[in-house]
Amino acid sequence: PILVQKEKNLSQVIQEFTELPELCGIVVVDEKKRVIGVITRRDLLDWARVQVGTDFRTSGLVLSEDKRLITIIMASTAGEIIHPGSNRGVVRPQDTLLHAIQLMIELDLICLPVVDAAGQIIGDLKLVEILSLVAKGVQEMEDSK
């Protein structure tokens, strides 16, 4: 995953992300490389929608009611666009697959940072990897019948 400091310029972060389209998100870390949160593809899409000039009168969005969109409009750094609650969206190598799936569903994430005991990022777990493991397990169960 891309690791960025919360103070990093948002435009630079997005440019780096565009150069690596296979990535599923951006992990915002502190100076000790501990996860602060994640910027998701949805966050980036919302940012792009604002940049291309969404007509808020016809889009169904009401700025006064959509605090997240206001945050995105005002954001200039990576830390300002972190997906809400994503600081809880981390797993450790010993966590169960079910735990990872539940976090992805609860937080609407398709990629979870994997952290060590000190909370430092050591990798990531992508939705496609989870689906592959589950599909393999289902296939093995069907083959054993």
PDB file of C-alpha atoms in Angstrom:
ATOM      1  CA  PRO A   1       0.000   0.000   0.000  1.00  0.00           C
ATOM      2  CA  ILE A   2       0.944   3.640  -0.328  1.00  0.00           C
ATOM      3  CA  LEU A   3       1.971   4.992   3.087  1.00  0.00           C
ATOM      4  CA  VAL A   4       1.672   8.738   3.553  1.00  0.00           C
ATOM      5  CA  GLN A   5       2.013  11.163   6.437  1.00  0.00           C
ATOM      6  CA  LYS A   6      -1.154  13.037   7.427  1.00  0.00           C
ATOM      7  CA  GLU A   7       0.423  16.398   6.523  1.00  0.00           C
ATOM      8  CA  LYS A   8       1.203  15.367   2.935  1.00  0.00           C
ATOM      9  CA  ASN A   9      -0.430  17.473   0.230  1.00  0.00           C
ATOM     10  CA  LEU A  10      -3.601  15.764  -0.969  1.00  0.00           C
ATOM     11  CA  SER A  11      -2.960  16.499  -4.656  1.00  0.00           C
ATOM     12  CA  GLN A  12       0.460  14.827  -4.409  1.00  0.00           C
ATOM     13  CA  VAL A  13      -1.073  11.801  -2.672  1.00  0.00           C
ATOM     14  CA  ILE A  14      -3.683  11.431  -5.395  1.00  0.00           C
ATOM     15  CA  GLN A  15      -1.039  11.754  -8.112  1.00  0.00           C
ATOM     16  CA  GLU A  16       1.003   8.960  -6.489  1.00  0.00           C
ATOM     17  CA  PHE A  17      -2.120   6.790  -6.297  1.00  0.00           C
ATOM     18  CA  THR A  18      -2.859   7.290 -10.002  1.00  0.00           C
ATOM     19  CA  GLU A  19       0.584   5.980 -10.857  1.00  0.00           C
ATOM     20  CA  LEU A  20      -0.196   2.678  -9.072  1.00  0.00           C
ATOM     21  CA  PRO A  21      -3.758   1.789 -10.145  1.00  0.00           C
ATOM     22  CA  GLU A  22      -3.573  -1.740  -8.718  1.00  0.00           C
ATOM     23  CA  LEU A  23      -3.676  -0.341  -5.184  1.00  0.00           C
ATOM     24  CA  CYS A  24      -6.943  -0.408  -3.278  1.00  0.00           C
ATOM     25  CA  GLY A  25      -6.308   2.527  -0.992  1.00  0.00           C
ATOM     26  CA  ILE A  26      -3.923   4.814   0.779  1.00  0.00           C
ATOM     27  CA  VAL A  27      -2.792   4.293   4.368  1.00  0.00           C
ATOM     28  CA  VAL A  28      -2.145   7.410   6.423  1.00  0.00           C
ATOM     29  CA  VAL A  29       0.505   6.801   9.082  1.00  0.00           C
ATOM     30  CA  ASP A  30       2.210   8.685  11.872  1.00  0.00           C
ATOM     31  CA  GLU A  31       5.960   9.214  12.141  1.00  0.00           C
ATOM     32  CA  LYS A  32       6.384   5.684  13.581  1.00  0.00           C
ATOM     33  CA  LYS A  33       4.453   4.149  10.650  1.00  0.00           C
ATOM     34  CA  ARG A  34       1.427   3.373  12.810  1.00  0.00           C
ATOM     35  CA  VAL A  35      -1.908   3.531  11.030  1.00  0.00           C
ATOM     36  CA  ILE A  36      -3.947   6.681  11.580  1.00  0.00           C
ATOM     37  CA  GLY A  37      -6.536   5.763   8.967  1.00  0.00           C
ATOM     38  CA  VAL A  38      -7.192   4.925   5.335  1.00  0.00           C
ATOM     39  CA  ILE A  39      -8.204   6.929   2.295  1.00  0.00           C
ATOM     40  CA  THR A  40     -10.499   4.709   0.251  1.00  0.00           C
ATOM     41  CA  ARG A  41     -11.425   4.643  -3.423  1.00  0.00           C
ATOM     42  CA  ARG A  42     -14.828   6.028  -2.406  1.00  0.00           C
ATOM     43  CA  ASP A  43     -13.130   8.981  -0.705  1.00  0.00           C
ATOM     44  CA  LEU A  44     -11.106   9.583  -3.867  1.00  0.00           C
ATOM     45  CA  LEU A  45     -14.231   9.351  -6.034  1.00  0.00           C
ATOM     46  CA  ASP A  46     -16.008  11.865  -3.810  1.00  0.00           C
ATOM     47  CA  TRP A  47     -12.985  14.159  -4.095  1.00  0.00           C
ATOM     48  CA  ALA A  48     -13.002  13.824  -7.902  1.00  0.00           C
ATOM     49  CA  ARG A  49     -16.744  14.494  -8.040  1.00  0.00           C
ATOM     50  CA  VAL A  50     -16.226  17.737  -6.147  1.00  0.00           C
ATOM     51  CA  GLN A  51     -13.286  18.725  -8.365  1.00  0.00           C
ATOM     52  CA  VAL A  52     -15.218  18.312 -11.626  1.00  0.00           C
ATOM     53  CA  GLY A  53     -17.939  20.595 -10.339  1.00  0.00           C
ATOM     54  CA  THR A  54     -20.896  18.552  -9.208  1.00  0.00           C
ATOM     55  CA  ASP A  55     -24.031  20.651  -9.406  1.00  0.00           C
ATOM     56  CA  PHE A  56     -25.247  20.253  -5.842  1.00  0.00           C
ATOM     57  CA  ARG A  57     -28.711  21.563  -6.737  1.00  0.00           C
ATOM     58  CA  THR A  58     -29.398  18.591  -9.035  1.00  0.00           C
ATOM     59  CA  SER A  59     -27.230  15.869  -7.511  1.00  0.00           C
ATOM     60  CA  GLY A  60     -29.451  15.262  -4.509  1.00  0.00           C
ATOM     61  CA  LEU A  61     -26.656  16.289  -2.154  1.00  0.00           C
ATOM     62  CA  VAL A  62     -27.371  18.918   0.428  1.00  0.00           C
ATOM     63  CA  LEU A  63     -24.129  20.398   1.665  1.00  0.00           C
ATOM     64  CA  SER A  64     -25.532  21.445   5.011  1.00  0.00           C
ATOM     65  CA  GLU A  65     -26.551  17.815   5.645  1.00  0.00           C
ATOM     66  CA  ASP A  66     -23.455  16.102   4.251  1.00  0.00           C
ATOM     67  CA  LYS A  67     -20.595  16.915   6.627  1.00  0.00           C
ATOM     68  CA  ARG A  68     -18.328  14.359   4.935  1.00  0.00           C
ATOM     69  CA  LEU A  69     -18.658  16.093   1.585  1.00  0.00           C
ATOM     70  CA  ILE A  70     -17.886  19.447   3.186  1.00  0.00           C
ATOM     71  CA  THR A  71     -14.767  17.887   4.733  1.00  0.00           C
ATOM     72  CA  ILE A  72     -13.699  16.602   1.316  1.00  0.00           C
ATOM     73  CA  ILE A  73     -14.308  19.980  -0.325  1.00  0.00           C
ATOM     74  CA  MET A  74     -12.088  21.689   2.264  1.00  0.00           C
ATOM     75  CA  ALA A  75      -9.360  19.020   2.392  1.00  0.00           C
ATOM     76  CA  SER A  76      -5.814  19.888   1.355  1.00  0.00           C
ATOM     77  CA  THR A  77      -3.855  17.188   3.191  1.00  0.00           C
ATOM     78  CA  ALA A  78      -4.084  13.411   3.429  1.00  0.00           C
ATOM     79  CA  GLY A  79      -5.072  13.570   7.081  1.00  0.00           C
ATOM     80  CA  GLU A  80      -8.116  15.680   6.284  1.00  0.00           C
ATOM     81  CA  ILE A  81      -9.700  13.112   3.957  1.00  0.00           C
ATOM     82  CA  ILE A  82      -9.191   9.932   6.021  1.00  0.00           C
ATOM     83  CA  HIS A  83     -12.223   7.645   5.792  1.00  0.00           C
ATOM     84  CA  PRO A  84     -14.290   7.972   8.986  1.00  0.00           C
ATOM     85  CA  GLY A  85     -13.625   5.165  11.462  1.00  0.00           C
ATOM     86  CA  SER A  86     -10.902   3.622   9.315  1.00  0.00           C
ATOM     87  CA  ASN A  87      -8.385   3.920  12.159  1.00  0.00           C
ATOM     88  CA  ARG A  88     -10.201   0.825  13.539  1.00  0.00           C
ATOM     89  CA  GLY A  89      -9.836  -1.004  10.201  1.00  0.00           C
ATOM     90  CA  VAL A  90      -6.613  -2.843  10.876  1.00  0.00           C
ATOM     91  CA  VAL A  91      -5.875  -6.527  11.371  1.00  0.00           C
ATOM     92  CA  ARG A  92      -3.024  -8.476  12.875  1.00  0.00           C
ATOM     93  CA  PRO A  93      -1.570 -11.667  11.377  1.00  0.00           C
ATOM     94  CA  GLN A  94      -3.276 -13.774  14.057  1.00  0.00           C
ATOM     95  CA  ASP A  95      -6.777 -12.310  13.451  1.00  0.00           C
ATOM     96  CA  THR A  96      -9.416 -14.541  11.912  1.00  0.00           C
ATOM     97  CA  LEU A  97     -10.713 -14.240   8.393  1.00  0.00           C
ATOM     98  CA  LEU A  98     -14.192 -13.650   9.815  1.00  0.00           C
ATOM     99  CA  HIS A  99     -12.882 -10.674  11.813  1.00  0.00           C
ATOM    100  CA  ALA A 100     -11.372  -9.170   8.651  1.00  0.00           C
ATOM    101  CA  ILE A 101     -14.611  -9.659   6.714  1.00  0.00           C
ATOM    102  CA  GLN A 102     -16.635  -8.051   9.494  1.00  0.00           C
ATOM    103  CA  LEU A 103     -14.321  -5.024   9.553  1.00  0.00           C
ATOM    104  CA  MET A 104     -14.530  -4.622   5.795  1.00  0.00           C
ATOM    105  CA  ILE A 105     -18.319  -4.707   5.920  1.00  0.00           C
ATOM    106  CA  GLU A 106     -18.660  -2.452   8.963  1.00  0.00           C
ATOM    107  CA  LEU A 107     -16.225   0.189   7.714  1.00  0.00           C
ATOM    108  CA  ASP A 108     -16.953  -0.180   3.975  1.00  0.00           C
ATOM    109  CA  LEU A 109     -13.321  -0.991   3.158  1.00  0.00           C
ATOM    110  CA  ILE A 110     -11.900  -3.283   0.476  1.00  0.00           C
ATOM    111  CA  CYS A 111      -8.398  -3.296   1.909  1.00  0.00           C
ATOM    112  CA  LEU A 112      -7.202  -3.544   5.504  1.00  0.00           C
ATOM    113  CA  PRO A 113      -3.726  -2.659   6.736  1.00  0.00           C
ATOM    114  CA  VAL A 114      -1.997  -5.528   8.542  1.00  0.00           C
ATOM    115  CA  VAL A 115      -0.050  -4.363  11.586  1.00  0.00           C
ATOM    116  CA  ASP A 116       2.433  -5.963  13.966  1.00  0.00           C
ATOM    117  CA  ALA A 117       2.282  -5.929  17.787  1.00  0.00           C
ATOM    118  CA  ALA A 118       3.707  -2.382  17.842  1.00  0.00           C
ATOM    119  CA  GLY A 119       0.964  -1.183  15.494  1.00  0.00           C
ATOM    120  CA  GLN A 120       3.336  -0.652  12.580  1.00  0.00           C
ATOM    121  CA  ILE A 121       2.084  -1.589   9.140  1.00  0.00           C
ATOM    122  CA  ILE A 122       3.593  -4.761   7.689  1.00  0.00           C
ATOM    123  CA  GLY A 123       1.281  -5.291   4.721  1.00  0.00           C
ATOM    124  CA  ASP A 124      -2.330  -5.291   3.655  1.00  0.00           C
ATOM    125  CA  LEU A 125      -5.229  -7.687   3.197  1.00  0.00           C
ATOM    126  CA  LYS A 126      -7.324  -7.101   0.092  1.00  0.00           C
ATOM    127  CA  LEU A 127     -10.910  -8.130  -0.557  1.00  0.00           C
ATOM    128  CA  VAL A 128      -9.779 -10.162  -3.561  1.00  0.00           C
ATOM    129  CA  GLU A 129      -7.472 -12.202  -1.296  1.00  0.00           C
ATOM    130  CA  ILE A 130     -10.317 -12.905   1.123  1.00  0.00           C
ATOM    131  CA  LEU A 131     -12.639 -13.923  -1.705  1.00  0.00           C
ATOM    132  CA  SER A 132      -9.976 -16.240  -3.091  1.00  0.00           C
ATOM    133  CA  LEU A 133      -9.466 -17.945   0.281  1.00  0.00           C
ATOM    134  CA  VAL A 134     -13.203 -18.349   0.864  1.00  0.00           C
ATOM    135  CA  ALA A 135     -13.833 -19.648  -2.670  1.00  0.00           C
ATOM    136  CA  LYS A 136     -10.976 -22.142  -2.294  1.00  0.00           C
ATOM    137  CA  GLY A 137     -12.426 -23.375   1.009  1.00  0.00           C
ATOM    138  CA  VAL A 138     -15.901 -23.754  -0.512  1.00  0.00           C
ATOM    139  CA  GLN A 139     -14.461 -25.655  -3.463  1.00  0.00           C
ATOM    140  CA  GLU A 140     -12.514 -28.001  -1.149  1.00  0.00           C
ATOM    141  CA  MET A 141     -15.694 -28.692   0.837  1.00  0.00           C
ATOM    142  CA  GLU A 142     -17.619 -29.470  -2.351  1.00  0.00           C
ATOM    143  CA  ASP A 143     -14.827 -31.725  -3.631  1.00  0.00           C
ATOM    144  CA  SER A 144     -14.799 -33.719  -0.380  1.00  0.00           C
ATOM    145  CA  LYS A 145     -18.522 -34.583  -0.651  1.00  0.00           C
TER     146      LYS A 145
END
